[in-house]
């Protein structure tokens, strides 16, 4: 059974940093692209970032480019999101998501989702 | 990188069909056959219903179908059932390693 378990969320002040982690199990992690998708309270889904199986293809939404960095450690079956210079508008539930594809960071055919980790940016 | 355009709401009676549109540009929906559709019930993670415009993952009822014409993709739900009431989101590859979601459509089964 595919499992994606996010961690690292919490309350953080504007301008500070936070690192999210996603532990994957139940599938061959390095065979698939992965994404971070967020959902602000009461709002829709927003693609944040994606990374291909071997990290050769990486993409970011314009809203986070230059502030967020996605990475993966295939040896540890883990996905990460380093979030710097956080803003109030980054407040959201952050989902770790597995793509059906392996070679692009943006195809967004997500067949498995985690339960999300909540990030709240507030002073 | 603008969000894809979806109608905020759609509705239909049980047994009827309803179609939800997703409009983008030639740089996303119109340029690639990487359109997906997701169903999200309140408090739950999204579920993949359609990928690559019209393909259904295993386990998704064939009442759900997808299509695309030009810069607009569509999700059709036939034989509406009460459990189909949910939020629906489209997504598309937007080139240069980017993805984009639509704003979402709340489907109500009357």
PDB file of C-alpha atoms in Angstrom:
ATOM      1  CA  UNK A   1       0.000   0.000   0.000  1.00  0.00           C
ATOM      2  CA  UNK A   2       1.346   3.403  -0.979  1.00  0.00           C
ATOM      3  CA  UNK A   3       1.872   5.696   1.988  1.00  0.00           C
ATOM      4  CA  UNK A   4       3.017   9.307   2.005  1.00  0.00           C
ATOM      5  CA  UNK A   5       3.521  10.855   5.422  1.00  0.00           C
ATOM      6  CA  UNK A   6       4.303  14.552   5.689  1.00  0.00           C
ATOM      7  CA  UNK A   7       5.932  16.225   8.670  1.00  0.00           C
ATOM      8  CA  UNK A   8       7.539  19.522   9.606  1.00  0.00           C
ATOM      9  CA  UNK A   9       4.574  21.859   9.509  1.00  0.00           C
ATOM     10  CA  UNK A  10       3.713  24.285  12.254  1.00  0.00           C
ATOM     11  CA  UNK A  11       3.381  27.933  13.251  1.00  0.00           C
ATOM     12  CA  UNK A  12       6.165  30.182  12.008  1.00  0.00           C
ATOM     13  CA  UNK A  13       6.687  33.942  11.918  1.00  0.00           C
ATOM     14  CA  UNK A  14       6.812  35.842   8.623  1.00  0.00           C
ATOM     15  CA  UNK A  15      10.292  35.889   7.151  1.00  0.00           C
ATOM     16  CA  UNK A  16      11.380  32.679   8.897  1.00  0.00           C
ATOM     17  CA  UNK A  17      12.097  29.260   7.413  1.00  0.00           C
ATOM     18  CA  UNK A  18      10.595  25.800   7.648  1.00  0.00           C
ATOM     19  CA  UNK A  19      11.520  22.435   6.153  1.00  0.00           C
ATOM     20  CA  UNK A  20       8.840  19.915   5.221  1.00  0.00           C
ATOM     21  CA  UNK A  21       9.567  16.217   4.837  1.00  0.00           C
ATOM     22  CA  UNK A  22       7.623  13.400   3.234  1.00  0.00           C
ATOM     23  CA  UNK A  23       8.359   9.758   4.002  1.00  0.00           C
ATOM     24  CA  UNK A  24       7.271   7.434   1.196  1.00  0.00           C
ATOM     25  CA  UNK A  25       6.625   3.709   1.347  1.00  0.00           C
ATOM     26  CA  UNK A  26       4.805   0.969  -0.519  1.00  0.00           C
ATOM     27  CA  UNK A  27       6.262   1.729  -3.946  1.00  0.00           C
ATOM     28  CA  UNK A  28       9.605   2.127  -5.684  1.00  0.00           C
ATOM     29  CA  UNK A  29      10.222   5.757  -4.793  1.00  0.00           C
ATOM     30  CA  UNK A  30      12.922   6.462  -7.368  1.00  0.00           C
ATOM     31  CA  UNK A  31      10.646   5.354 -10.225  1.00  0.00           C
ATOM     32  CA  UNK A  32       8.343   8.361  -9.938  1.00  0.00           C
ATOM     33  CA  UNK A  33       8.222  12.128 -10.013  1.00  0.00           C
ATOM     34  CA  UNK A  34       6.936  13.815  -6.865  1.00  0.00           C
ATOM     35  CA  UNK A  35       5.184  17.082  -6.049  1.00  0.00           C
ATOM     36  CA  UNK A  36       4.250  19.444  -3.273  1.00  0.00           C
ATOM     37  CA  UNK A  37       0.718  20.796  -3.620  1.00  0.00           C
ATOM     38  CA  UNK A  38      -0.849  23.209  -1.140  1.00  0.00           C
ATOM     39  CA  UNK A  39      -4.360  24.237  -0.212  1.00  0.00           C
ATOM     40  CA  UNK A  40      -5.039  27.393   1.767  1.00  0.00           C
ATOM     41  CA  UNK A  41      -7.962  27.144   4.211  1.00  0.00           C
ATOM     42  CA  UNK A  42     -11.212  27.112   2.258  1.00  0.00           C
ATOM     43  CA  UNK A  43      -9.408  27.585  -1.055  1.00  0.00           C
ATOM     44  CA  UNK A  44      -8.427  25.485  -4.053  1.00  0.00           C
ATOM     45  CA  UNK A  45      -5.396  23.406  -4.883  1.00  0.00           C
ATOM     46  CA  UNK A  46      -2.152  25.106  -5.884  1.00  0.00           C
ATOM     47  CA  UNK A  47       0.822  23.290  -7.377  1.00  0.00           C
ATOM     48  CA  UNK A  48       3.929  24.419  -5.507  1.00  0.00           C
ATOM     49  CA  UNK A  49       6.809  22.395  -6.897  1.00  0.00           C
ATOM     50  CA  UNK A  50       7.699  19.141  -8.625  1.00  0.00           C
ATOM     51  CA  UNK A  51      10.795  16.999  -9.085  1.00  0.00           C
ATOM     52  CA  UNK A  52      11.495  14.138 -11.482  1.00  0.00           C
ATOM     53  CA  UNK A  53      12.744  10.718 -10.420  1.00  0.00           C
ATOM     54  CA  UNK A  54      16.435  11.595 -10.541  1.00  0.00           C
ATOM     55  CA  UNK A  55      16.080  15.318  -9.775  1.00  0.00           C
ATOM     56  CA  UNK A  56      16.971  16.210 -13.361  1.00  0.00           C
ATOM     57  CA  UNK A  57      13.709  18.112 -13.863  1.00  0.00           C
ATOM     58  CA  UNK A  58      12.614  20.568 -11.172  1.00  0.00           C
ATOM     59  CA  UNK A  59       9.909  23.208 -11.358  1.00  0.00           C
ATOM     60  CA  UNK A  60       8.361  25.846  -9.113  1.00  0.00           C
ATOM     61  CA  UNK A  61       5.236  27.934  -9.119  1.00  0.00           C
ATOM     62  CA  UNK A  62       5.960  31.601  -9.714  1.00  0.00           C
ATOM     63  CA  UNK A  63       4.590  32.369  -6.247  1.00  0.00           C
ATOM     64  CA  UNK A  64       7.389  30.429  -4.519  1.00  0.00           C
ATOM     65  CA  UNK A  65      10.272  30.554  -6.991  1.00  0.00           C
ATOM     66  CA  UNK A  66      13.430  31.825  -5.351  1.00  0.00           C
ATOM     67  CA  UNK A  67      12.093  31.144  -1.842  1.00  0.00           C
ATOM     68  CA  UNK A  68      11.318  27.406  -1.835  1.00  0.00           C
ATOM     69  CA  UNK A  69      13.616  24.506  -2.755  1.00  0.00           C
ATOM     70  CA  UNK A  70      12.449  20.978  -3.473  1.00  0.00           C
ATOM     71  CA  UNK A  71      14.745  17.990  -3.116  1.00  0.00           C
ATOM     72  CA  UNK A  72      14.605  14.244  -2.735  1.00  0.00           C
ATOM     73  CA  UNK A  73      16.775  11.508  -1.268  1.00  0.00           C
ATOM     74  CA  UNK A  74      16.007   8.292  -3.118  1.00  0.00           C
ATOM     75  CA  UNK A  75      18.163   6.269  -0.715  1.00  0.00           C
ATOM     76  CA  UNK A  76      15.901   7.405   2.134  1.00  0.00           C
ATOM     77  CA  UNK A  77      12.615   7.335   0.163  1.00  0.00           C
ATOM     78  CA  UNK A  78      12.077  10.924   1.166  1.00  0.00           C
ATOM     79  CA  UNK A  79      10.924  14.194  -0.381  1.00  0.00           C
ATOM     80  CA  UNK A  80      11.654  17.619   1.089  1.00  0.00           C
ATOM     81  CA  UNK A  81      10.582  21.230   0.731  1.00  0.00           C
ATOM     82  CA  UNK A  82      12.803  23.944   2.171  1.00  0.00           C
ATOM     83  CA  UNK A  83      10.697  27.069   2.612  1.00  0.00           C
ATOM     84  CA  UNK A  84      12.482  30.370   3.228  1.00  0.00           C
ATOM     85  CA  UNK A  85      11.217  33.944   3.600  1.00  0.00           C
ATOM     86  CA  UNK A  86       7.775  32.697   4.491  1.00  0.00           C
ATOM     87  CA  UNK A  87       4.787  34.976   4.010  1.00  0.00           C
ATOM     88  CA  UNK A  88       1.263  34.997   5.391  1.00  0.00           C
ATOM     89  CA  UNK A  89      -0.013  33.879   1.990  1.00  0.00           C
ATOM     90  CA  UNK A  90       2.021  30.666   2.304  1.00  0.00           C
ATOM     91  CA  UNK A  91      -0.360  29.524   5.047  1.00  0.00           C
ATOM     92  CA  UNK A  92      -1.852  26.271   3.805  1.00  0.00           C
ATOM     93  CA  UNK A  93      -2.094  22.519   4.114  1.00  0.00           C
ATOM     94  CA  UNK A  94       0.874  21.123   2.205  1.00  0.00           C
ATOM     95  CA  UNK A  95       0.386  17.776   0.460  1.00  0.00           C
ATOM     96  CA  UNK A  96       3.123  15.436  -0.651  1.00  0.00           C
ATOM     97  CA  UNK A  97       1.998  13.823  -3.903  1.00  0.00           C
ATOM     98  CA  UNK A  98       3.217  10.973  -6.121  1.00  0.00           C
ATOM     99  CA  UNK A  99       2.998  11.287  -9.899  1.00  0.00           C
ATOM    100  CA  UNK A 100       2.219   8.422 -12.250  1.00  0.00           C
ATOM    101  CA  UNK A 101       5.122   9.583 -14.428  1.00  0.00           C
ATOM    102  CA  UNK A 102       8.822   9.589 -13.740  1.00  0.00           C
ATOM    103  CA  UNK A 103      10.437  12.060 -16.068  1.00  0.00           C
ATOM    104  CA  UNK A 104       8.782  15.440 -15.613  1.00  0.00           C
ATOM    105  CA  UNK A 105       8.268  17.767 -12.706  1.00  0.00           C
ATOM    106  CA  UNK A 106       5.036  19.184 -14.103  1.00  0.00           C
ATOM    107  CA  UNK A 107       2.831  16.524 -15.680  1.00  0.00           C
ATOM    108  CA  UNK A 108       0.656  16.458 -12.523  1.00  0.00           C
ATOM    109  CA  UNK A 109      -0.925  13.032 -12.893  1.00  0.00           C
ATOM    110  CA  UNK A 110      -1.009  12.504  -9.134  1.00  0.00           C
ATOM    111  CA  UNK A 111      -2.314   9.094  -8.150  1.00  0.00           C
ATOM    112  CA  UNK A 112      -1.463   9.179  -4.448  1.00  0.00           C
ATOM    113  CA  UNK A 113      -1.600  11.938  -1.870  1.00  0.00           C
ATOM    114  CA  UNK A 114      -0.514  12.268   1.725  1.00  0.00           C
ATOM    115  CA  UNK A 115      -2.824  13.660   4.384  1.00  0.00           C
ATOM    116  CA  UNK A 116      -0.959  16.953   4.458  1.00  0.00           C
ATOM    117  CA  UNK A 117       0.937  19.025   6.997  1.00  0.00           C
ATOM    118  CA  UNK A 118      -0.367  22.433   8.034  1.00  0.00           C
ATOM    119  CA  UNK A 119       1.872  25.462   7.762  1.00  0.00           C
ATOM    120  CA  UNK A 120       0.695  28.644   9.432  1.00  0.00           C
ATOM    121  CA  UNK A 121       2.654  31.849   8.877  1.00  0.00           C
ATOM    122  CA  UNK A 122       1.712  34.464  11.432  1.00  0.00           C
ATOM    123  CA  UNK A 123       3.289  36.811  13.924  1.00  0.00           C
TER     124      UNK A 123
ATOM    125  CA  UNK B   1       1.420  30.957 -14.807  1.00  0.00           C
ATOM    126  CA  UNK B   2      -2.273  31.681 -14.190  1.00  0.00           C
ATOM    127  CA  UNK B   3      -4.728  29.209 -12.751  1.00  0.00           C
ATOM    128  CA  UNK B   4      -6.929  27.384 -15.237  1.00  0.00           C
ATOM    129  CA  UNK B   5     -10.502  28.678 -15.395  1.00  0.00           C
ATOM    130  CA  UNK B   6     -13.323  26.509 -14.069  1.00  0.00           C
ATOM    131  CA  UNK B   7     -16.923  27.457 -13.288  1.00  0.00           C
ATOM    132  CA  UNK B   8     -17.324  27.890  -9.515  1.00  0.00           C
ATOM    133  CA  UNK B   9     -20.339  25.596  -9.397  1.00  0.00           C
ATOM    134  CA  UNK B  10     -22.257  22.959 -11.319  1.00  0.00           C
ATOM    135  CA  UNK B  11     -25.276  20.868 -10.467  1.00  0.00           C
ATOM    136  CA  UNK B  12     -27.497  18.076 -11.672  1.00  0.00           C
ATOM    137  CA  UNK B  13     -30.132  15.659 -10.482  1.00  0.00           C
ATOM    138  CA  UNK B  14     -29.433  11.993  -9.783  1.00  0.00           C
ATOM    139  CA  UNK B  15     -29.134  10.047 -13.005  1.00  0.00           C
ATOM    140  CA  UNK B  16     -28.415  13.122 -15.113  1.00  0.00           C
ATOM    141  CA  UNK B  17     -25.137  14.076 -16.743  1.00  0.00           C
ATOM    142  CA  UNK B  18     -23.089  17.152 -15.959  1.00  0.00           C
ATOM    143  CA  UNK B  19     -20.028  18.566 -17.699  1.00  0.00           C
ATOM    144  CA  UNK B  20     -17.387  20.740 -16.054  1.00  0.00           C
ATOM    145  CA  UNK B  21     -15.107  22.836 -18.217  1.00  0.00           C
ATOM    146  CA  UNK B  22     -11.482  23.816 -17.678  1.00  0.00           C
ATOM    147  CA  UNK B  23     -10.136  26.593 -19.871  1.00  0.00           C
ATOM    148  CA  UNK B  24      -6.481  27.407 -20.287  1.00  0.00           C
ATOM    149  CA  UNK B  25      -4.243  28.593 -23.076  1.00  0.00           C
ATOM    150  CA  UNK B  26      -2.106  27.135 -25.830  1.00  0.00           C
ATOM    151  CA  UNK B  27       0.743  27.137 -23.295  1.00  0.00           C
ATOM    152  CA  UNK B  28      -0.949  24.632 -21.033  1.00  0.00           C
ATOM    153  CA  UNK B  29      -4.232  22.807 -21.783  1.00  0.00           C
ATOM    154  CA  UNK B  30      -4.063  23.405 -25.513  1.00  0.00           C
ATOM    155  CA  UNK B  31      -0.408  22.573 -25.865  1.00  0.00           C
ATOM    156  CA  UNK B  32      -0.157  19.219 -24.121  1.00  0.00           C
ATOM    157  CA  UNK B  33      -2.199  16.100 -23.502  1.00  0.00           C
ATOM    158  CA  UNK B  34      -1.399  16.174 -19.791  1.00  0.00           C
ATOM    159  CA  UNK B  35      -4.733  17.236 -18.347  1.00  0.00           C
ATOM    160  CA  UNK B  36      -5.900  15.551 -15.149  1.00  0.00           C
ATOM    161  CA  UNK B  37      -9.072  15.780 -13.065  1.00  0.00           C
ATOM    162  CA  UNK B  38      -9.381  15.346  -9.307  1.00  0.00           C
ATOM    163  CA  UNK B  39     -12.313  14.828  -6.960  1.00  0.00           C
ATOM    164  CA  UNK B  40     -12.077  16.157  -3.414  1.00  0.00           C
ATOM    165  CA  UNK B  41     -14.604  15.530  -0.667  1.00  0.00           C
ATOM    166  CA  UNK B  42     -14.584  17.858   2.368  1.00  0.00           C
ATOM    167  CA  UNK B  43     -11.694  17.196   4.698  1.00  0.00           C
ATOM    168  CA  UNK B  44     -10.179  14.580   2.404  1.00  0.00           C
ATOM    169  CA  UNK B  45      -7.194  14.453   0.093  1.00  0.00           C
ATOM    170  CA  UNK B  46      -7.933  14.756  -3.629  1.00  0.00           C
ATOM    171  CA  UNK B  47      -8.481  11.633  -5.741  1.00  0.00           C
ATOM    172  CA  UNK B  48      -7.330  11.229  -9.336  1.00  0.00           C
ATOM    173  CA  UNK B  49     -10.287  10.640 -11.646  1.00  0.00           C
ATOM    174  CA  UNK B  50      -8.852  11.282 -15.127  1.00  0.00           C
ATOM    175  CA  UNK B  51      -5.290  11.650 -16.435  1.00  0.00           C
ATOM    176  CA  UNK B  52      -3.806  12.399 -19.868  1.00  0.00           C
ATOM    177  CA  UNK B  53      -7.093  14.041 -20.913  1.00  0.00           C
ATOM    178  CA  UNK B  54      -9.264  10.929 -21.050  1.00  0.00           C
ATOM    179  CA  UNK B  55      -7.660   7.981 -19.266  1.00  0.00           C
ATOM    180  CA  UNK B  56      -9.267   6.538 -16.149  1.00  0.00           C
ATOM    181  CA  UNK B  57      -7.188   5.040 -13.326  1.00  0.00           C
ATOM    182  CA  UNK B  58      -8.283   1.596 -12.235  1.00  0.00           C
ATOM    183  CA  UNK B  59     -11.189   1.739  -9.830  1.00  0.00           C
ATOM    184  CA  UNK B  60     -12.711   4.943 -11.216  1.00  0.00           C
ATOM    185  CA  UNK B  61     -16.228   4.294 -12.573  1.00  0.00           C
ATOM    186  CA  UNK B  62     -16.698   4.672 -16.312  1.00  0.00           C
ATOM    187  CA  UNK B  63     -19.383   7.259 -15.511  1.00  0.00           C
ATOM    188  CA  UNK B  64     -16.446   9.688 -15.415  1.00  0.00           C
ATOM    189  CA  UNK B  65     -14.994  10.709 -18.757  1.00  0.00           C
ATOM    190  CA  UNK B  66     -12.637  13.403 -20.012  1.00  0.00           C
ATOM    191  CA  UNK B  67     -12.071  15.187 -23.292  1.00  0.00           C
ATOM    192  CA  UNK B  68     -10.328  18.200 -24.756  1.00  0.00           C
ATOM    193  CA  UNK B  69     -10.958  20.636 -27.585  1.00  0.00           C
ATOM    194  CA  UNK B  70      -8.467  23.382 -28.214  1.00  0.00           C
ATOM    195  CA  UNK B  71      -7.654  25.182 -24.979  1.00  0.00           C
ATOM    196  CA  UNK B  72     -10.611  23.740 -23.068  1.00  0.00           C
ATOM    197  CA  UNK B  73     -10.779  20.388 -21.312  1.00  0.00           C
ATOM    198  CA  UNK B  74     -13.977  18.875 -19.973  1.00  0.00           C
ATOM    199  CA  UNK B  75     -15.002  16.348 -17.350  1.00  0.00           C
ATOM    200  CA  UNK B  76     -18.365  14.660 -17.824  1.00  0.00           C
ATOM    201  CA  UNK B  77     -20.061  12.776 -15.020  1.00  0.00           C
ATOM    202  CA  UNK B  78     -22.883  10.584 -16.295  1.00  0.00           C
ATOM    203  CA  UNK B  79     -25.574   8.935 -14.208  1.00  0.00           C
ATOM    204  CA  UNK B  80     -25.009  11.323 -11.320  1.00  0.00           C
ATOM    205  CA  UNK B  81     -25.008   9.772  -7.870  1.00  0.00           C
ATOM    206  CA  UNK B  82     -25.174  11.396  -4.459  1.00  0.00           C
ATOM    207  CA  UNK B  83     -21.577  10.438  -3.708  1.00  0.00           C
ATOM    208  CA  UNK B  84     -20.389  12.435  -6.729  1.00  0.00           C
ATOM    209  CA  UNK B  85     -21.094  15.629  -4.808  1.00  0.00           C
ATOM    210  CA  UNK B  86     -17.634  17.097  -4.241  1.00  0.00           C
ATOM    211  CA  UNK B  87     -15.157  19.679  -5.454  1.00  0.00           C
ATOM    212  CA  UNK B  88     -13.507  18.946  -8.797  1.00  0.00           C
ATOM    213  CA  UNK B  89     -10.175  20.336  -9.961  1.00  0.00           C
ATOM    214  CA  UNK B  90      -8.463  20.148 -13.309  1.00  0.00           C
ATOM    215  CA  UNK B  91      -4.716  20.380 -13.765  1.00  0.00           C
ATOM    216  CA  UNK B  92      -2.395  20.644 -16.717  1.00  0.00           C
ATOM    217  CA  UNK B  93       1.261  20.612 -17.624  1.00  0.00           C
ATOM    218  CA  UNK B  94       2.198  24.224 -18.314  1.00  0.00           C
ATOM    219  CA  UNK B  95       5.581  23.731 -19.947  1.00  0.00           C
ATOM    220  CA  UNK B  96       9.076  24.421 -18.613  1.00  0.00           C
ATOM    221  CA  UNK B  97       8.686  21.841 -15.842  1.00  0.00           C
ATOM    222  CA  UNK B  98       5.591  23.516 -14.381  1.00  0.00           C
ATOM    223  CA  UNK B  99       2.112  22.388 -13.519  1.00  0.00           C
ATOM    224  CA  UNK B 100      -1.052  24.360 -12.875  1.00  0.00           C
ATOM    225  CA  UNK B 101      -4.455  23.677 -11.292  1.00  0.00           C
ATOM    226  CA  UNK B 102      -7.847  25.105 -12.016  1.00  0.00           C
ATOM    227  CA  UNK B 103      -9.732  27.096  -9.416  1.00  0.00           C
ATOM    228  CA  UNK B 104     -12.129  24.240  -8.690  1.00  0.00           C
ATOM    229  CA  UNK B 105     -15.811  23.520  -9.275  1.00  0.00           C
ATOM    230  CA  UNK B 106     -18.274  22.577  -6.552  1.00  0.00           C
ATOM    231  CA  UNK B 107     -20.599  19.895  -7.926  1.00  0.00           C
ATOM    232  CA  UNK B 108     -23.975  19.665  -6.228  1.00  0.00           C
ATOM    233  CA  UNK B 109     -26.285  16.704  -6.714  1.00  0.00           C
ATOM    234  CA  UNK B 110     -29.786  18.092  -6.351  1.00  0.00           C
TER     235      UNK B 110
END
